[in-house]
CSV table of C-alpha atoms in Angstrom, one decimal:
chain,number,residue,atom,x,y,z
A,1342,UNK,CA,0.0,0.0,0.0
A,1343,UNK,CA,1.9,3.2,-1.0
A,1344,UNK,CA,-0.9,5.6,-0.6
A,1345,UNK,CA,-3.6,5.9,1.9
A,1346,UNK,CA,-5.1,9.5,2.3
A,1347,UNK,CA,-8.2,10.7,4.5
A,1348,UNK,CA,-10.3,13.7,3.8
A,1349,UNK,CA,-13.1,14.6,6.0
A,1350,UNK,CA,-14.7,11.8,7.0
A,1351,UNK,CA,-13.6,9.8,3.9
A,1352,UNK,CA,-10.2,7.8,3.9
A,1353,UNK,CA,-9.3,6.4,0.6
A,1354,UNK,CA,-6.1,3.4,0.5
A,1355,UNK,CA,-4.8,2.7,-2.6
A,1356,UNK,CA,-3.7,-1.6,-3.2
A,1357,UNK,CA,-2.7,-4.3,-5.7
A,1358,UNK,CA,-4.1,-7.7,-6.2
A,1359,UNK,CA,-3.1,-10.3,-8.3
A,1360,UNK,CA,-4.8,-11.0,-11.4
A,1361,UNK,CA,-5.5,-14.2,-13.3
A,1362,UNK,CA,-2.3,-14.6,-15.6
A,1363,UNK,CA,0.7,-13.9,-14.0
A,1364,UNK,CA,-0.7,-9.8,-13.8
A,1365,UNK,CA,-1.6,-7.3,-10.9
A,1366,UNK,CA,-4.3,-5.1,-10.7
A,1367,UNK,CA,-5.1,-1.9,-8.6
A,1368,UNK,CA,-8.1,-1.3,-6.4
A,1369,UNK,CA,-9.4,1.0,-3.7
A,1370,UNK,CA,-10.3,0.5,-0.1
A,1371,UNK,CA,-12.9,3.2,0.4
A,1372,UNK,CA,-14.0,4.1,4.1
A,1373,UNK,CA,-16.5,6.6,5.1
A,1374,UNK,CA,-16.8,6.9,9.1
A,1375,UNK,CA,-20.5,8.1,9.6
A,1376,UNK,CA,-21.8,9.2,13.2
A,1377,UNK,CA,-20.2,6.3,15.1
A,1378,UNK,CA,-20.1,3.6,12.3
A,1379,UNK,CA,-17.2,2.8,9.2
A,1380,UNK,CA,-18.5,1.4,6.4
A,1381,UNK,CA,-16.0,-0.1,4.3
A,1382,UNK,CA,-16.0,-1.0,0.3
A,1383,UNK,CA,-13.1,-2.3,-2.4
A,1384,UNK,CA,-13.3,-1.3,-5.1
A,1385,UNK,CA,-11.5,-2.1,-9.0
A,1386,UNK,CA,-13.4,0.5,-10.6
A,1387,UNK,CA,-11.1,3.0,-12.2
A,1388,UNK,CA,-8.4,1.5,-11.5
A,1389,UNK,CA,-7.1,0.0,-15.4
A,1390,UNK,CA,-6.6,-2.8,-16.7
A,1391,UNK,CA,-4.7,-5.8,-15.3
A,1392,UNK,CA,-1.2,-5.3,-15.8
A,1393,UNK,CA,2.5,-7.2,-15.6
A,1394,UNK,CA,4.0,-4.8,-13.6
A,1395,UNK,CA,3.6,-4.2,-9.6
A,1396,UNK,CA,4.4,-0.9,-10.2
A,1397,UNK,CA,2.7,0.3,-12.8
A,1398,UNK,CA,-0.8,-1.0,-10.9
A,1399,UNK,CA,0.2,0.6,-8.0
A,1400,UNK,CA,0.3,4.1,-10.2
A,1401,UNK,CA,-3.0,3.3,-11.8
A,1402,UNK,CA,-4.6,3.0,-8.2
A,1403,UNK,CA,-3.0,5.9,-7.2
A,1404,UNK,CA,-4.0,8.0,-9.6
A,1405,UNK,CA,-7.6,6.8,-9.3
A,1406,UNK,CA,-7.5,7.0,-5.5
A,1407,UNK,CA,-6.1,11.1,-5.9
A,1408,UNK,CA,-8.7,11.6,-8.8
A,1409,UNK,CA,-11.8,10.1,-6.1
A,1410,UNK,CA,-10.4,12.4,-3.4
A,1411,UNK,CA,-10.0,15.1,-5.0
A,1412,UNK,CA,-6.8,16.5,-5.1
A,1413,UNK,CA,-5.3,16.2,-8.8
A,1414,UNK,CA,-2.2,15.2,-9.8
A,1415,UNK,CA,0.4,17.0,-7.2
């Protein structure tokens, strides 16, 4: 997990699986904290298509994760 980021009451983490054939693919662990309760989702939506590399699904998620929060490309 490289990036994890909360804003307001929504915290956003940023993972890899791996994929059928030998690939990796990026998804999102999406928690909302409401009154006293966290629900909790994961998501693949968004986050490209299965890939070789490690890395480059861990960018894919990252940018999806940045682009759900909010907060561009910085």
């Amino acid at each position: 997990m490289a990036f994890d980021q909360t804003k307001g009451n929504v915290r956003v983490e940023a993972r890899v699986f791996p994929a059928p054939g030998q690939r990796f693919k990026g998804a999102l662990r999406v928690a909302v904290t409401r009154r006293d309760k966290q629900i909790q989702r994961i998501t693949e939506r968004g986050c490209g298509r299965p890939v070789r590399s490690l890395a480059a699904a861990m960018t894919l998620a990252e940018l999806e994760a940045r682009r759900l929060l909010g907060l561009g490309l910085s």
